[in-house]
Amino acid sequence: MRTSRFPLFTSKDTPADADIVSHQLMVRAGLVKKLGAGLYTWQPLGLRVMRRVERIVREEMNRINGLEVLMPAVQPAELWEESGRWSLYGPELLRLRDRHERSFCIGPTHEEVITDYLRQELRSYRQLPVTFYQIQTKFRDEIRPRFGVMRAREFVMKDAYSFHIDQASLEATYQDMHAAYSRVFSRLGLRFRSVGADSGAIGGSVSEEFMVLADSGEDEIASCSHCDYAANTELAASRPPAVSVSDPVPAEERSTPGIHSVAEQCEMLDLPPSRILKSVVVMADENPAVLFVAGDDELNEVKAAHALGAEALRLAEPEEALAATGVPRGFIGPRDLPADLPQRVDYRAAGLTNFSSGAGRADWHWINLNWDRDMPLPPRADLRTAVAGEGCPRCDEGHLEIHRGIEVGHIFQLGTKYSEAMDARVLDEHGTPQPLIMGCYGIGVSRVVAAAIEQNHDDSGIIWPAPLAPFDVALVSIGADRSPAVAEAAATLYERLCEAGFDPLWDDRDARPGVKFADMELIGIPHRIVIGDRGLAAGTLEYRARDSADSEAIPIDDVTAVLQEKIGTGA
């Protein structure tokens, strides 16, 4: 492709609303153009990159016998009402009505649609297992779309769904999909980790996220320094630091007027945070509950939701906490709480002795409380966020390290969540109707593009991994408007590269060399060939890899062989 026929919409200016590198560079390099909040037009250069991602994803889905379909983006509300998600999904679900006042949504995902489709087509266990996938535009009405295509409202996603007669079949396909995802991200040239994760609004009992490692990532990953344990910090467990145990001493109440924080409590009572018991009132599916964690630990709301069996969980407002306990927030403790109020205590907090907590009335706290002696020990659960340096929960040798990552894929074992709700059944070998057992598997295709940039860039622009690059090689002709020899040599070389199977971009613009070089570095093509009068006189061309600071002269006659050695045939 010639730049005279493939205009580069590059810019020197960084958009004022672009907070992260990928957003800045995608706009400056002319990959995307903003239409509105969270809405982007994919320009020709950017679309070429996304198509590269799609091609590799398709190849790996087909490799494990996935069947490609294309489902409607607009979905009837009736299907979401059947699954129970119409009311549960929340404001991210863009709802609309047609001219007949029938309710629809723009699909953020397609569990309901695929379940409805296959409950009409599948009849027998002999038709299973089967996996369908699509690459399609989704919409989630993010309250604060940000970071360009990283958290846009409209995005491109590969979603796949598998159907099974038993759990063993689901687990086999789940492992096949895990391997396929690993191959996808490896082939794309990305550094990634797969980690245990929360299933969120999709549902299911088992799920894993695929994270591209990047300092700008929104997610935190805990991984072991010794073994292969890794999990999103929403779920990561650990061997908590040992809690010092002291012989019980008599409990007593202390006046603590005006206390509002653990730090103030520590200062007033002359205690370390590790001897404070925090009482946190939450609303689990809008029902109050009290959770107890140590003063130097952070409540993990995802773990708390699991511990309470709740679909949704949030911190209670002050008036809600007061109504649930009869005590102002800051002075709630484990003694004399209403008997019908659910309670859970974190494993580490359950080991505290001689600790301080609210006394159940304003401006007073207990010190030297002990479980079982002063009040019953509530049911225990993992409620805290794991911390770097703590012991690995899987091995004895390792400790947890915290990294940041960008979620680009997520795989789920859904079970019968949707098939039970939507009555999707097949006959088993005994002729008995059984609910379909399902798996769900997503890749954020458009997000992969941004994540790759976050991981591969420098001060000059993007550095594409070769499998993602919009073109294999940039051919830059210098002074071709003044030198017929350069113009002819560049045209000849361009044809040779095309015939050899490469996909070159020839910068044949009438522009200064500095402009051309800056644009080629900005858009990130992995390899660059420069042809000019001086090199022609010496019978050489200038080669430079995008991730290198050094150039080298190569003989004109050897350029194809050299490129084939460096980057393959491109075919």
Coordinates of C-alpha atoms in Angstrom, one line a residue:
M1 CA 0.0 0.0 0.0
R2 CA 1.2 3.5 -0.8
T3 CA 0.6 6.4 1.5
S4 CA -0.6 8.4 -1.5
R5 CA -3.5 6.0 -1.5
F6 CA -3.6 5.2 2.2
P7 CA -3.6 8.6 4.0
L8 CA -2.0 8.7 7.4
F9 CA -4.2 10.7 9.8
T10 CA -1.4 11.3 12.3
S11 CA -1.2 14.2 14.7
K12 CA 1.5 15.7 16.9
D13 CA -1.1 16.9 19.5
T14 CA -2.1 14.7 22.4
P15 CA -5.9 14.7 23.1
A16 CA -6.8 16.6 26.3
D17 CA -9.0 13.8 27.4
A18 CA -6.5 11.0 26.9
D19 CA -5.1 9.8 30.2
I20 CA -3.2 6.7 29.2
V21 CA -0.6 6.0 26.6
S22 CA -2.7 3.7 24.4
H23 CA -5.5 6.3 24.1
Q24 CA -3.0 9.0 23.3
L25 CA -1.2 7.0 20.7
M26 CA -4.3 5.4 19.1
V27 CA -5.6 8.9 18.4
R28 CA -2.3 10.5 17.4
A29 CA -1.4 7.5 15.1
G30 CA -4.8 7.7 13.4
L31 CA -6.1 4.3 14.5
V32 CA -9.3 5.7 15.9
K33 CA -11.4 8.9 15.9
K34 CA -13.7 9.9 18.7
L35 CA -17.4 10.3 17.8
G36 CA -18.8 10.7 21.3
A37 CA -18.2 9.6 24.9
G38 CA -17.0 6.0 24.6
L39 CA -17.7 5.8 20.9
Y40 CA -14.9 5.6 18.3
T41 CA -14.6 5.2 14.5
W42 CA -11.9 2.7 13.6
Q43 CA -9.9 4.3 10.9
P44 CA -8.2 2.2 8.1
L45 CA -4.9 1.9 10.0
G46 CA -6.6 0.8 13.2
L47 CA -9.0 -1.6 11.5
R48 CA -6.0 -3.4 9.9
V49 CA -4.6 -4.1 13.4
M50 CA -8.0 -5.3 14.7
R51 CA -8.5 -7.5 11.7
R52 CA -5.1 -9.1 12.6
V53 CA -6.4 -9.9 16.0
E54 CA -9.6 -11.3 14.6
R55 CA -7.8 -13.6 12.2
I56 CA -5.7 -15.2 14.9
V57 CA -8.7 -15.5 17.2
R58 CA -10.7 -17.2 14.4
E59 CA -7.9 -19.6 13.6
E60 CA -7.7 -20.8 17.2
M61 CA -11.5 -21.0 17.7
N62 CA -11.7 -23.1 14.5
R63 CA -8.8 -25.2 15.7
I64 CA -10.9 -26.4 18.6
N65 CA -13.9 -27.0 16.4
G66 CA -15.7 -23.8 17.2
L67 CA -18.6 -22.9 14.8
E68 CA -18.9 -19.3 13.9
V69 CA -22.3 -17.6 14.0
L70 CA -23.5 -14.0 14.0
M71 CA -26.3 -13.1 16.4
P72 CA -28.4 -9.9 16.5
A73 CA -27.0 -7.0 18.6
V74 CA -30.5 -5.9 19.5
Q75 CA -32.1 -8.4 21.9
P76 CA -35.7 -8.8 23.1
A77 CA -36.3 -8.0 26.8
E78 CA -38.3 -11.2 27.1
L79 CA -35.2 -13.3 27.0
W80 CA -33.5 -11.2 29.7
E81 CA -36.6 -11.5 31.8
E82 CA -36.5 -15.3 31.4
S83 CA -32.9 -15.4 32.7
G84 CA -33.6 -12.9 35.5
R85 CA -31.0 -10.4 34.3
W86 CA -33.3 -7.7 33.0
S87 CA -33.7 -6.3 36.5
L88 CA -30.3 -7.5 37.8
Y89 CA -27.9 -6.3 35.1
G90 CA -28.2 -2.6 36.1
P91 CA -27.8 0.7 34.2
E92 CA -25.0 -0.6 31.9
L93 CA -27.7 -2.4 30.0
L94 CA -28.9 0.0 27.3
R95 CA -32.6 -0.5 27.0
L96 CA -34.9 0.9 24.3
R97 CA -38.4 0.5 22.9
D98 CA -39.5 0.0 19.3
R99 CA -42.5 1.7 17.6
H100 CA -44.8 -1.0 19.1
E101 CA -43.5 -0.1 22.6
R102 CA -41.8 -3.5 22.9
S103 CA -38.7 -3.5 25.1
F104 CA -35.2 -4.4 23.8
C105 CA -31.6 -4.0 24.8
I106 CA -28.3 -3.6 22.9
G107 CA -26.5 -6.7 23.8
P108 CA -23.5 -6.4 26.1
T109 CA -23.2 -10.2 25.9
H110 CA -25.2 -13.1 24.3
E111 CA -25.9 -15.8 26.9
E112 CA -29.7 -15.4 26.5
V113 CA -29.7 -15.3 22.7
I114 CA -27.5 -18.4 22.2
T115 CA -29.5 -20.3 24.8
D116 CA -32.7 -19.4 23.1
Y117 CA -31.2 -20.4 19.7
L118 CA -30.0 -23.8 20.8
R119 CA -33.0 -24.8 22.9
Q120 CA -34.8 -24.8 19.6
E121 CA -32.1 -26.7 17.7
L122 CA -30.6 -29.3 20.2
R123 CA -32.7 -32.3 21.1
S124 CA -30.3 -35.1 22.1
Y125 CA -27.1 -35.6 24.0
R126 CA -25.7 -37.1 20.7
Q127 CA -25.5 -33.5 19.4
L128 CA -23.1 -32.5 22.2
P129 CA -20.6 -31.2 23.0
V130 CA -20.8 -28.2 20.6
T131 CA -19.3 -24.7 20.7
F132 CA -20.5 -21.6 18.8
Y133 CA -18.6 -18.3 18.6
Q134 CA -19.0 -14.9 17.1
I135 CA -17.0 -11.7 16.7
Q136 CA -19.4 -8.9 17.1
T137 CA -20.0 -5.3 18.4
K138 CA -21.3 -5.0 21.9
F139 CA -22.5 -2.1 24.0
R140 CA -22.3 -1.4 27.7
D141 CA -23.5 2.0 28.9
E142 CA -20.4 2.7 31.1
I143 CA -21.1 5.5 33.6
R144 CA -17.6 7.0 33.0
P145 CA -16.2 5.7 29.7
R146 CA -12.5 6.4 29.7
F147 CA -9.1 5.3 28.5
G148 CA -10.2 5.3 24.8
V149 CA -11.2 1.9 23.5
M150 CA -9.9 0.3 26.8
R151 CA -13.2 1.1 28.5
A152 CA -15.5 2.3 25.7
R153 CA -19.2 1.9 25.6
E154 CA -19.2 0.2 22.2
F155 CA -16.5 -2.4 21.6
V156 CA -15.7 -5.5 19.5
M157 CA -15.7 -8.9 21.3
K158 CA -15.3 -12.5 20.5
D159 CA -17.8 -14.5 22.6
A160 CA -18.1 -18.2 22.5
Y161 CA -20.6 -20.6 24.2
S162 CA -20.3 -24.3 24.7
F163 CA -23.0 -26.9 25.5
H164 CA -22.6 -30.2 27.3
I165 CA -24.5 -33.1 28.8
D166 CA -22.3 -33.4 31.8
Q167 CA -19.7 -31.6 33.9
A168 CA -16.8 -33.7 32.7
S169 CA -17.5 -32.6 29.1
L170 CA -17.7 -28.9 30.1
E171 CA -14.4 -29.2 32.0
A172 CA -12.7 -30.8 28.9
T173 CA -13.9 -28.0 26.6
Y174 CA -12.9 -25.4 29.3
Q175 CA -9.4 -26.7 29.2
D176 CA -9.3 -26.7 25.4
M177 CA -10.5 -23.1 25.5
H178 CA -7.9 -22.2 28.1
A179 CA -5.2 -23.6 25.8
A180 CA -6.7 -21.8 22.8
Y181 CA -6.6 -18.5 24.6
S182 CA -3.0 -19.1 25.6
R183 CA -2.1 -19.7 22.0
V184 CA -4.0 -16.6 20.9
F185 CA -2.2 -14.2 23.2
S186 CA 1.2 -15.9 22.6
R187 CA 0.7 -15.6 18.9
L188 CA -0.1 -12.0 19.3
G189 CA 3.2 -11.4 21.0
L190 CA 1.8 -10.3 24.3
R191 CA 3.1 -11.0 27.8
F192 CA 0.1 -12.3 29.8
R193 CA -1.0 -14.4 32.8
S194 CA -4.1 -16.4 33.3
V195 CA -5.6 -15.8 36.8
G196 CA -8.5 -17.1 38.9
A197 CA -11.3 -14.5 38.9
D198 CA -14.8 -13.6 40.0
S199 CA -17.6 -14.5 37.6
G200 CA -19.4 -11.2 38.1
A201 CA -22.7 -10.6 36.2
I202 CA -22.1 -13.5 33.8
G203 CA -22.4 -16.1 36.6
G204 CA -21.0 -19.6 37.0
S205 CA -18.8 -21.2 39.6
V206 CA -15.4 -21.2 38.0
S207 CA -13.7 -18.6 35.9
E208 CA -10.3 -17.3 34.8
E209 CA -9.1 -14.0 33.4
F210 CA -6.4 -13.5 30.9
M211 CA -4.4 -10.4 31.8
V212 CA -1.9 -8.5 29.7
L213 CA 0.8 -7.3 32.1
A214 CA 1.1 -3.5 32.1
D215 CA 1.7 -0.9 34.7
S216 CA -1.3 1.0 33.5
G217 CA -3.7 -1.9 34.1
E218 CA -6.9 -1.3 36.1
D219 CA -6.7 -4.8 37.7
E220 CA -4.3 -6.1 40.3
I221 CA -2.9 -9.6 40.0
A222 CA -1.4 -11.6 42.9
S223 CA 1.0 -14.3 41.8
C224 CA 3.4 -16.6 43.6
S225 CA 7.1 -16.1 43.4
H226 CA 7.7 -19.8 43.4
C227 CA 4.7 -21.8 41.9
D228 CA 2.1 -21.0 39.2
Y229 CA -0.5 -19.7 41.6
A230 CA -2.1 -16.5 40.3
A231 CA -5.4 -14.8 40.9
N232 CA -7.1 -11.4 40.6
T233 CA -6.8 -9.7 44.0
E234 CA -10.6 -9.7 44.1
L235 CA -10.2 -13.5 44.9
A236 CA -6.6 -14.0 45.7
A237 CA -6.0 -15.9 49.0
S238 CA -2.8 -16.1 51.0
R239 CA -1.3 -17.4 54.2
P240 CA -1.9 -14.3 56.3
P241 CA 0.8 -13.0 58.6
A242 CA 0.8 -14.7 61.9
V243 CA -1.3 -13.0 64.6
S244 CA 0.3 -12.7 68.0
V245 CA -1.8 -14.4 70.6
S246 CA -1.8 -13.2 74.2
D247 CA -3.3 -14.6 77.3
P248 CA -6.8 -13.2 77.8
V249 CA -7.2 -10.3 80.2
P250 CA -10.4 -8.7 81.5
A251 CA -12.4 -6.7 79.0
E252 CA -13.3 -3.1 79.8
E253 CA -15.1 -0.2 78.2
R254 CA -13.3 3.1 77.4
S255 CA -14.8 6.4 76.6
T256 CA -13.9 7.3 73.0
P257 CA -15.8 10.5 72.0
G258 CA -15.6 11.6 68.4
I259 CA -13.8 8.6 67.0
H260 CA -14.4 8.1 63.2
S261 CA -11.5 6.0 62.0
V262 CA -9.2 3.1 63.0
A263 CA -6.3 5.5 63.1
E264 CA -8.1 7.7 65.7
Q265 CA -9.0 4.6 67.7
C266 CA -5.4 3.4 67.7
E267 CA -4.2 6.8 68.9
M268 CA -6.8 7.2 71.6
L269 CA -6.5 3.7 73.0
D270 CA -2.7 3.3 72.3
L271 CA -3.2 0.2 70.3
P272 CA -1.7 -1.1 67.0
P273 CA -4.2 -1.6 64.0
S274 CA -3.6 -5.3 64.3
R275 CA -5.5 -5.3 67.7
I276 CA -8.5 -3.4 66.3
L277 CA -11.6 -5.3 65.0
K278 CA -13.4 -3.3 62.3
S279 CA -17.1 -3.8 62.0
V280 CA -18.4 -3.2 58.5
V281 CA -22.1 -3.0 57.7
V282 CA -22.9 -4.0 54.1
M283 CA -26.0 -4.4 52.1
A284 CA -26.0 -7.8 50.5
D285 CA -28.8 -7.9 47.9
E286 CA -30.1 -4.9 49.8
N287 CA -30.2 -6.8 53.1
P288 CA -27.9 -5.7 55.9
A289 CA -25.1 -7.8 57.3
V290 CA -22.1 -7.2 59.5
L291 CA -18.5 -8.2 58.6
F292 CA -15.5 -8.2 60.9
V293 CA -11.9 -7.8 59.7
A294 CA -8.7 -6.8 61.4
G295 CA -7.9 -3.1 61.6
D296 CA -4.9 -3.3 59.3
D297 CA -6.8 -5.4 56.7
E298 CA -9.0 -4.2 53.8
L299 CA -12.4 -5.6 53.3
N300 CA -12.7 -7.4 49.9
E301 CA -16.2 -6.8 48.7
V302 CA -16.1 -9.5 46.1
K303 CA -15.1 -12.1 48.6
A304 CA -17.7 -10.7 51.0
A305 CA -20.5 -11.1 48.4
H306 CA -19.4 -14.8 48.0
A307 CA -19.4 -15.3 51.7
L308 CA -22.9 -14.0 52.0
G309 CA -24.2 -15.7 48.9
A310 CA -25.1 -12.3 47.4
E311 CA -25.5 -11.3 43.8
A312 CA -24.7 -7.7 44.7
L313 CA -23.0 -6.1 47.7
R314 CA -22.3 -2.5 48.7
L315 CA -21.2 -0.6 51.8
A316 CA -24.2 0.5 53.9
E317 CA -25.0 4.2 54.2
P318 CA -24.7 5.6 57.7
E319 CA -28.5 5.6 58.2
E320 CA -28.8 2.1 56.9
A321 CA -26.1 0.9 59.4
L322 CA -27.9 2.7 62.2
A323 CA -31.2 1.1 61.3
A324 CA -29.7 -2.4 61.1
T325 CA -27.7 -2.3 64.3
G326 CA -29.1 0.5 66.4
V327 CA -25.6 1.9 66.8
P328 CA -23.9 4.8 65.0
R329 CA -21.2 3.8 62.5
G330 CA -17.8 3.8 64.1
F331 CA -19.1 2.3 67.4
I332 CA -20.6 -0.9 66.1
G333 CA -19.0 -4.1 67.7
P334 CA -19.6 -7.8 67.8
R335 CA -21.5 -7.8 71.2
D336 CA -25.3 -7.6 71.5
L337 CA -26.0 -7.3 67.8
P338 CA -29.6 -8.3 66.6
A339 CA -29.8 -12.1 66.5
D340 CA -31.3 -12.1 63.0
L341 CA -28.5 -9.9 61.6
P342 CA -26.1 -12.0 59.4
Q343 CA -22.5 -11.9 60.5
R344 CA -19.2 -13.2 59.2
V345 CA -15.6 -12.8 60.5
D346 CA -12.4 -13.0 58.5
Y347 CA -10.1 -15.9 59.3
R348 CA -7.4 -13.6 60.5
A349 CA -9.8 -11.5 62.6
A350 CA -11.1 -14.7 64.1
G351 CA -7.6 -15.3 65.6
L352 CA -7.4 -11.9 67.4
T353 CA -7.1 -11.8 71.2
N354 CA -7.5 -8.9 73.5
F355 CA -8.7 -6.7 70.7
S356 CA -10.7 -3.5 70.7
S357 CA -14.0 -2.9 69.0
G358 CA -17.1 -0.7 69.2
A359 CA -19.0 -1.0 72.4
G360 CA -22.5 -0.8 70.8
R361 CA -23.2 2.7 71.9
A362 CA -22.0 6.1 70.8
D363 CA -18.6 7.3 72.0
W364 CA -17.5 4.1 73.7
H365 CA -15.2 1.2 72.8
W366 CA -14.3 -2.1 74.3
I367 CA -10.7 -3.1 74.8
N368 CA -9.4 -6.7 75.5
L369 CA -12.3 -8.5 73.9
N370 CA -11.9 -12.2 73.2
W371 CA -14.0 -14.4 71.0
D372 CA -16.1 -17.1 72.7
R373 CA -15.4 -15.6 76.1
D374 CA -17.1 -12.3 75.5
M375 CA -19.3 -13.1 72.5
P376 CA -19.8 -16.0 70.1
L377 CA -17.4 -16.4 67.2
P378 CA -19.5 -15.8 64.0
P379 CA -19.1 -18.0 60.9
R380 CA -15.6 -17.6 59.4
A381 CA -14.8 -16.6 55.8
D382 CA -12.1 -15.2 53.7
L383 CA -13.0 -11.5 53.7
R384 CA -9.7 -9.6 53.3
T385 CA -7.6 -8.5 50.4
A386 CA -4.3 -10.4 50.1
V387 CA -1.1 -8.3 50.4
A388 CA 2.2 -8.5 48.7
G389 CA 4.8 -10.5 50.7
E390 CA 2.3 -12.8 52.3
G391 CA 2.7 -16.6 51.9
C392 CA 1.3 -18.4 48.9
P393 CA -1.8 -20.4 49.6
R394 CA -0.7 -23.2 47.3
C395 CA 3.0 -23.8 48.2
D396 CA 5.2 -23.3 51.2
E397 CA 8.1 -21.8 49.5
G398 CA 6.6 -18.8 47.7
H399 CA 5.3 -15.4 48.6
L400 CA 2.7 -13.2 46.8
E401 CA 3.8 -10.5 44.3
I402 CA 1.4 -7.9 43.1
H403 CA 1.3 -6.9 39.4
R404 CA -1.0 -4.8 37.4
G405 CA -2.8 -6.1 34.3
I406 CA -5.4 -5.4 31.7
E407 CA -8.1 -8.0 31.3
V408 CA -8.4 -9.1 27.6
G409 CA -10.1 -12.5 28.0
H410 CA -12.3 -14.3 30.5
I411 CA -13.6 -17.9 30.5
F412 CA -16.4 -19.2 32.6
Q413 CA -17.9 -22.5 33.6
L414 CA -21.6 -21.4 33.7
G415 CA -23.2 -24.7 34.6
T416 CA -27.0 -24.6 34.2
K417 CA -27.6 -20.9 35.3
Y418 CA -29.2 -20.0 31.9
S419 CA -30.5 -23.4 30.7
E420 CA -32.5 -23.9 33.9
A421 CA -33.9 -20.4 33.8
M422 CA -34.8 -20.7 30.1
D423 CA -35.7 -24.4 30.1
A424 CA -33.1 -25.4 27.6
R425 CA -32.9 -29.2 27.8
V426 CA -31.9 -32.3 25.8
L427 CA -32.6 -35.9 26.2
D428 CA -29.9 -38.0 27.8
E429 CA -29.0 -41.6 27.0
H430 CA -32.0 -42.8 29.0
G431 CA -34.4 -40.5 27.3
T432 CA -34.7 -38.1 30.3
P433 CA -34.7 -34.4 29.7
Q434 CA -31.6 -32.8 31.2
P435 CA -30.6 -29.1 31.4
L436 CA -27.8 -28.1 29.1
I437 CA -24.5 -27.5 30.9
M438 CA -22.9 -24.4 29.5
G439 CA -19.5 -22.6 29.2
C440 CA -18.9 -19.0 28.2
Y441 CA -15.6 -17.6 26.8
G442 CA -14.9 -13.9 25.8
I443 CA -12.0 -12.0 24.3
G444 CA -12.1 -8.2 24.1
V445 CA -10.8 -7.9 20.5
S446 CA -10.7 -4.1 20.4
R447 CA -9.3 -4.0 23.9
V448 CA -6.4 -6.3 22.8
V449 CA -5.3 -3.5 20.5
A450 CA -5.0 -1.0 23.3
A451 CA -3.5 -3.4 25.7
A452 CA -0.8 -4.3 23.2
I453 CA 0.1 -0.6 22.9
E454 CA 0.3 -0.2 26.7
Q455 CA 2.8 -3.0 26.7
N456 CA 4.7 -2.0 23.6
H457 CA 5.6 1.7 23.1
D458 CA 8.3 4.3 23.6
D459 CA 8.5 8.1 23.5
S460 CA 8.3 8.1 19.7
G461 CA 5.1 6.0 19.5
I462 CA 3.8 2.4 19.1
I463 CA 6.1 -0.6 18.8
W464 CA 3.8 -3.3 17.4
P465 CA 4.5 -7.0 17.9
A466 CA 4.9 -8.3 14.4
P467 CA 1.7 -10.3 14.4
L468 CA -0.3 -7.2 15.2
A469 CA 1.3 -4.7 13.0
P470 CA -0.9 -3.0 10.3
F471 CA 2.0 -3.5 7.8
D472 CA 5.0 -5.8 7.9
V473 CA 7.6 -3.2 6.7
A474 CA 7.7 0.5 6.0
L475 CA 9.5 1.6 2.8
V476 CA 10.6 5.2 3.0
S477 CA 11.8 6.8 -0.2
I478 CA 13.9 10.0 0.3
G479 CA 13.9 12.7 -2.4
A480 CA 12.0 10.6 -4.9
D481 CA 10.4 13.8 -6.2
R482 CA 13.8 15.1 -7.2
S483 CA 15.6 11.9 -8.1
P484 CA 14.1 9.6 -10.8
A485 CA 16.6 6.9 -9.7
V486 CA 15.2 6.9 -6.2
A487 CA 11.6 6.9 -7.5
E488 CA 12.3 4.0 -9.9
A489 CA 14.3 2.0 -7.3
A490 CA 11.6 2.5 -4.7
A491 CA 8.8 1.3 -7.1
T492 CA 10.9 -1.7 -8.0
L493 CA 11.6 -2.6 -4.4
Y494 CA 8.0 -2.2 -3.5
E495 CA 6.9 -4.7 -6.1
R496 CA 9.6 -7.1 -5.0
L497 CA 8.4 -7.0 -1.4
C498 CA 4.8 -7.6 -2.5
E499 CA 5.8 -10.5 -4.7
A500 CA 7.8 -12.0 -1.8
G501 CA 4.7 -12.1 0.3
F502 CA 5.3 -9.1 2.5
D503 CA 2.7 -6.4 3.2
P504 CA 4.6 -3.1 2.9
L505 CA 3.6 0.5 3.4
W506 CA 5.5 2.7 0.9
D507 CA 5.7 6.3 2.2
D508 CA 5.8 8.0 -1.2
R509 CA 4.7 11.3 0.1
D510 CA 6.4 14.5 -1.0
A511 CA 7.4 15.3 2.6
R512 CA 10.6 16.0 4.5
P513 CA 12.5 12.9 5.8
G514 CA 12.0 13.9 9.4
V515 CA 8.2 13.9 8.9
K516 CA 8.3 10.5 7.3
F517 CA 10.5 9.0 10.0
A518 CA 8.4 10.4 12.8
D519 CA 5.2 9.1 11.3
M520 CA 6.7 5.6 10.7
E521 CA 7.9 5.5 14.3
L522 CA 4.5 6.8 15.6
I523 CA 2.4 4.1 13.8
G524 CA 4.9 1.4 14.9
I525 CA 5.6 -0.7 11.9
P526 CA 8.2 -3.2 13.1
H527 CA 10.7 -2.8 10.2
R528 CA 11.8 0.1 8.1
I529 CA 13.7 0.3 4.8
V530 CA 15.0 3.7 3.7
I531 CA 16.0 4.3 0.1
G532 CA 17.8 7.4 -1.1
D533 CA 20.5 8.7 -3.5
R534 CA 23.4 8.2 -1.2
G535 CA 22.5 4.5 -0.5
L536 CA 21.8 3.9 -4.2
A537 CA 25.2 5.1 -5.1
A538 CA 26.7 2.6 -2.7
G539 CA 24.3 -0.2 -3.7
T540 CA 22.7 -0.3 -0.3
L541 CA 19.5 0.4 1.6
E542 CA 19.2 1.4 5.3
Y543 CA 17.4 -1.1 7.5
R544 CA 16.2 -0.4 11.0
A545 CA 14.0 -2.4 13.4
R546 CA 11.4 -0.3 15.2
D547 CA 12.6 -1.4 18.6
S548 CA 16.3 -0.7 17.8
A549 CA 18.2 2.6 18.0
D550 CA 20.7 1.4 15.4
S551 CA 20.5 1.2 11.6
E552 CA 22.4 -1.0 9.2
A553 CA 23.2 -0.9 5.6
I554 CA 22.2 -3.9 3.5
P555 CA 22.9 -4.6 -0.2
I556 CA 19.9 -3.8 -2.4
D557 CA 20.0 -7.3 -4.0
D558 CA 19.8 -8.9 -0.5
V559 CA 16.9 -7.0 1.0
T560 CA 14.3 -9.6 0.4
A561 CA 16.4 -12.4 1.9
V562 CA 17.4 -10.2 4.8
L563 CA 13.8 -9.3 5.6
Q564 CA 12.7 -13.0 5.2
E565 CA 15.4 -13.9 7.7
K566 CA 14.3 -11.2 10.2
I567 CA 10.5 -11.4 10.0
G568 CA 9.6 -14.4 7.8
T569 CA 7.9 -14.3 4.5
G570 CA 4.8 -12.4 5.7
A571 CA 2.7 -14.9 3.9

